[in-house]
Amino acid sequence: MTLHWKLVIDARDPHAQAAFWGETLGYEVEDNDALIERLLGVGAVPEALTVEFRGRRAWRDLIAVRHPDDPYDEDSGTGLGRRILFQRVPETKSGKNRLHVDVHSGPGTRDEELTRLRALGASVLRHVKEPGGEWVVMADPEGNEFCLH
């Protein structure tokens, strides 16, 4: 049985993506500050691999969000359950996603959720209405498609 998992998403700005998806899903942005400070203190990593994010040290090239109900390692801040990790890559997104996230709103709240997600930086790509249901295809701030049901 799988104990924990993470979905890894390439990003130009991993910290902005973590902030967006954390707010979108109600996930918590992982706080790796204590681990980073320990590693810096013993000279295991150079300071150049870190940045300040929300007043704490974070890794420059990757950051994750985790489900708030799942366990996490208090020493490292790393989630031990459902996670999404954003890793910096030099290239921009090209082509259609082969994998995407479906965001499900509560009954009768899709329009409110659509407004909230647009305020966070998402854009609407198209509205879909088919015999099996209807949803909105959206893009996150870096252009990754996801569906709002």
JSON list of N, CA and C in Angstrom, two decimals, residues 23-24 103-122 124 127 136 138 146 148-149:
[
{"chain": "A", "resi": 23, "resn": "GLU", "atom": "N", "xyz": [-3.30, 27.69, -2.25]},
{"chain": "A", "resi": 23, "resn": "GLU", "atom": "CA", "xyz": [-4.58, 28.39, -2.09]},
{"chain": "A", "resi": 23, "resn": "GLU", "atom": "C", "xyz": [-5.70, 27.69, -2.83]},
{"chain": "A", "resi": 24, "resn": "THR", "atom": "N", "xyz": [-5.42, 27.22, -4.04]},
{"chain": "A", "resi": 24, "resn": "THR", "atom": "CA", "xyz": [-6.46, 26.57, -4.84]},
{"chain": "A", "resi": 24, "resn": "THR", "atom": "C", "xyz": [-7.00, 25.32, -4.15]},
{"chain": "A", "resi": 103, "resn": "VAL", "atom": "N", "xyz": [-10.26, 20.02, -10.09]},
{"chain": "A", "resi": 103, "resn": "VAL", "atom": "CA", "xyz": [-10.66, 20.69, -8.86]},
{"chain": "A", "resi": 103, "resn": "VAL", "atom": "C", "xyz": [-12.18, 20.61, -8.79]},
{"chain": "A", "resi": 104, "resn": "HIS", "atom": "N", "xyz": [-12.71, 20.04, -7.72]},
{"chain": "A", "resi": 104, "resn": "HIS", "atom": "CA", "xyz": [-14.15, 19.88, -7.57]},
{"chain": "A", "resi": 104, "resn": "HIS", "atom": "C", "xyz": [-14.68, 20.89, -6.56]},
{"chain": "A", "resi": 105, "resn": "SER", "atom": "N", "xyz": [-15.59, 21.73, -7.02]},
{"chain": "A", "resi": 105, "resn": "SER", "atom": "CA", "xyz": [-16.23, 22.70, -6.13]},
{"chain": "A", "resi": 105, "resn": "SER", "atom": "C", "xyz": [-17.42, 22.05, -5.45]},
{"chain": "A", "resi": 106, "resn": "GLY", "atom": "N", "xyz": [-17.91, 22.69, -4.40]},
{"chain": "A", "resi": 106, "resn": "GLY", "atom": "CA", "xyz": [-19.09, 22.17, -3.72]},
{"chain": "A", "resi": 106, "resn": "GLY", "atom": "C", "xyz": [-20.32, 22.36, -4.58]},
{"chain": "A", "resi": 107, "resn": "PRO", "atom": "N", "xyz": [-21.38, 21.65, -4.28]},
{"chain": "A", "resi": 107, "resn": "PRO", "atom": "CA", "xyz": [-22.62, 21.76, -5.06]},
{"chain": "A", "resi": 107, "resn": "PRO", "atom": "C", "xyz": [-23.09, 23.21, -5.16]},
{"chain": "A", "resi": 108, "resn": "GLY", "atom": "N", "xyz": [-23.32, 23.65, -6.39]},
{"chain": "A", "resi": 108, "resn": "GLY", "atom": "CA", "xyz": [-23.82, 25.00, -6.63]},
{"chain": "A", "resi": 108, "resn": "GLY", "atom": "C", "xyz": [-22.83, 26.12, -6.41]},
{"chain": "A", "resi": 109, "resn": "THR", "atom": "N", "xyz": [-21.53, 25.80, -6.26]},
{"chain": "A", "resi": 109, "resn": "THR", "atom": "CA", "xyz": [-20.55, 26.85, -5.96]},
{"chain": "A", "resi": 109, "resn": "THR", "atom": "C", "xyz": [-19.49, 27.03, -7.06]},
{"chain": "A", "resi": 110, "resn": "ARG", "atom": "N", "xyz": [-19.69, 26.41, -8.22]},
{"chain": "A", "resi": 110, "resn": "ARG", "atom": "CA", "xyz": [-18.66, 26.48, -9.25]},
{"chain": "A", "resi": 110, "resn": "ARG", "atom": "C", "xyz": [-18.38, 27.92, -9.69]},
{"chain": "A", "resi": 111, "resn": "ASP", "atom": "N", "xyz": [-19.42, 28.75, -9.84]},
{"chain": "A", "resi": 111, "resn": "ASP", "atom": "CA", "xyz": [-19.20, 30.13, -10.27]},
{"chain": "A", "resi": 111, "resn": "ASP", "atom": "C", "xyz": [-18.39, 30.91, -9.23]},
{"chain": "A", "resi": 112, "resn": "GLU", "atom": "N", "xyz": [-18.67, 30.69, -7.96]},
{"chain": "A", "resi": 112, "resn": "GLU", "atom": "CA", "xyz": [-17.90, 31.35, -6.91]},
{"chain": "A", "resi": 112, "resn": "GLU", "atom": "C", "xyz": [-16.44, 30.89, -6.93]},
{"chain": "A", "resi": 113, "resn": "GLU", "atom": "N", "xyz": [-16.26, 29.57, -7.11]},
{"chain": "A", "resi": 113, "resn": "GLU", "atom": "CA", "xyz": [-14.91, 29.03, -7.15]},
{"chain": "A", "resi": 113, "resn": "GLU", "atom": "C", "xyz": [-14.16, 29.54, -8.37]},
{"chain": "A", "resi": 114, "resn": "LEU", "atom": "N", "xyz": [-14.84, 29.67, -9.49]},
{"chain": "A", "resi": 114, "resn": "LEU", "atom": "CA", "xyz": [-14.25, 30.22, -10.70]},
{"chain": "A", "resi": 114, "resn": "LEU", "atom": "C", "xyz": [-13.74, 31.64, -10.45]},
{"chain": "A", "resi": 115, "resn": "THR", "atom": "N", "xyz": [-14.55, 32.44, -9.80]},
{"chain": "A", "resi": 115, "resn": "THR", "atom": "CA", "xyz": [-14.15, 33.82, -9.48]},
{"chain": "A", "resi": 115, "resn": "THR", "atom": "C", "xyz": [-12.94, 33.83, -8.55]},
{"chain": "A", "resi": 116, "resn": "ARG", "atom": "N", "xyz": [-12.95, 32.95, -7.55]},
{"chain": "A", "resi": 116, "resn": "ARG", "atom": "CA", "xyz": [-11.82, 32.87, -6.60]},
{"chain": "A", "resi": 116, "resn": "ARG", "atom": "C", "xyz": [-10.53, 32.46, -7.30]},
{"chain": "A", "resi": 117, "resn": "LEU", "atom": "N", "xyz": [-10.61, 31.45, -8.18]},
{"chain": "A", "resi": 117, "resn": "LEU", "atom": "CA", "xyz": [-9.42, 30.98, -8.88]},
{"chain": "A", "resi": 117, "resn": "LEU", "atom": "C", "xyz": [-8.89, 32.02, -9.85]},
{"chain": "A", "resi": 118, "resn": "ARG", "atom": "N", "xyz": [-9.77, 32.75, -10.50]},
{"chain": "A", "resi": 118, "resn": "ARG", "atom": "CA", "xyz": [-9.32, 33.83, -11.39]},
{"chain": "A", "resi": 118, "resn": "ARG", "atom": "C", "xyz": [-8.60, 34.91, -10.60]},
{"chain": "A", "resi": 119, "resn": "ALA", "atom": "N", "xyz": [-9.09, 35.21, -9.40]},
{"chain": "A", "resi": 119, "resn": "ALA", "atom": "CA", "xyz": [-8.44, 36.21, -8.55]},
{"chain": "A", "resi": 119, "resn": "ALA", "atom": "C", "xyz": [-7.05, 35.74, -8.11]},
{"chain": "A", "resi": 120, "resn": "LEU", "atom": "N", "xyz": [-6.85, 34.41, -8.02]},
{"chain": "A", "resi": 120, "resn": "LEU", "atom": "CA", "xyz": [-5.54, 33.87, -7.66]},
{"chain": "A", "resi": 120, "resn": "LEU", "atom": "C", "xyz": [-4.57, 33.85, -8.84]},
{"chain": "A", "resi": 121, "resn": "GLY", "atom": "N", "xyz": [-5.07, 34.11, -10.06]},
{"chain": "A", "resi": 121, "resn": "GLY", "atom": "CA", "xyz": [-4.20, 34.15, -11.23]},
{"chain": "A", "resi": 121, "resn": "GLY", "atom": "C", "xyz": [-4.51, 33.12, -12.30]},
{"chain": "A", "resi": 122, "resn": "ALA", "atom": "N", "xyz": [-5.54, 32.31, -12.11]},
{"chain": "A", "resi": 122, "resn": "ALA", "atom": "CA", "xyz": [-5.93, 31.33, -13.14]},
{"chain": "A", "resi": 122, "resn": "ALA", "atom": "C", "xyz": [-6.68, 32.03, -14.27]},
{"chain": "A", "resi": 124, "resn": "VAL", "atom": "N", "xyz": [-9.44, 31.32, -17.70]},
{"chain": "A", "resi": 124, "resn": "VAL", "atom": "CA", "xyz": [-10.41, 30.39, -18.29]},
{"chain": "A", "resi": 124, "resn": "VAL", "atom": "C", "xyz": [-10.00, 30.13, -19.74]},
{"chain": "A", "resi": 127, "resn": "HIS", "atom": "N", "xyz": [-15.29, 26.67, -21.63]},
{"chain": "A", "resi": 127, "resn": "HIS", "atom": "CA", "xyz": [-16.36, 26.01, -20.88]},
{"chain": "A", "resi": 127, "resn": "HIS", "atom": "C", "xyz": [-16.77, 24.78, -21.68]},
{"chain": "A", "resi": 136, "resn": "VAL", "atom": "N", "xyz": [-15.21, 23.64, -16.41]},
{"chain": "A", "resi": 136, "resn": "VAL", "atom": "CA", "xyz": [-14.45, 24.75, -17.00]},
{"chain": "A", "resi": 136, "resn": "VAL", "atom": "C", "xyz": [-13.00, 24.31, -17.08]},
{"chain": "A", "resi": 138, "resn": "MET", "atom": "N", "xyz": [-9.34, 25.41, -17.22]},
{"chain": "A", "resi": 138, "resn": "MET", "atom": "CA", "xyz": [-8.62, 26.62, -16.81]},
{"chain": "A", "resi": 138, "resn": "MET", "atom": "C", "xyz": [-7.12, 26.39, -16.95]},
{"chain": "A", "resi": 146, "resn": "PHE", "atom": "N", "xyz": [-6.01, 22.77, -15.99]},
{"chain": "A", "resi": 146, "resn": "PHE", "atom": "CA", "xyz": [-6.72, 21.99, -14.99]},
{"chain": "A", "resi": 146, "resn": "PHE", "atom": "C", "xyz": [-8.21, 22.22, -15.19]},
{"chain": "A", "resi": 148, "resn": "LEU", "atom": "N", "xyz": [-12.11, 22.68, -13.59]},
{"chain": "A", "resi": 148, "resn": "LEU", "atom": "CA", "xyz": [-12.95, 23.02, -12.45]},
{"chain": "A", "resi": 148, "resn": "LEU", "atom": "C", "xyz": [-14.31, 22.41, -12.68]},
{"chain": "A", "resi": 149, "resn": "HIS", "atom": "N", "xyz": [-14.68, 21.50, -11.81]},
{"chain": "A", "resi": 149, "resn": "HIS", "atom": "CA", "xyz": [-15.99, 20.82, -11.89]},
{"chain": "A", "resi": 149, "resn": "HIS", "atom": "C", "xyz": [-16.94, 21.41, -10.88]}
]
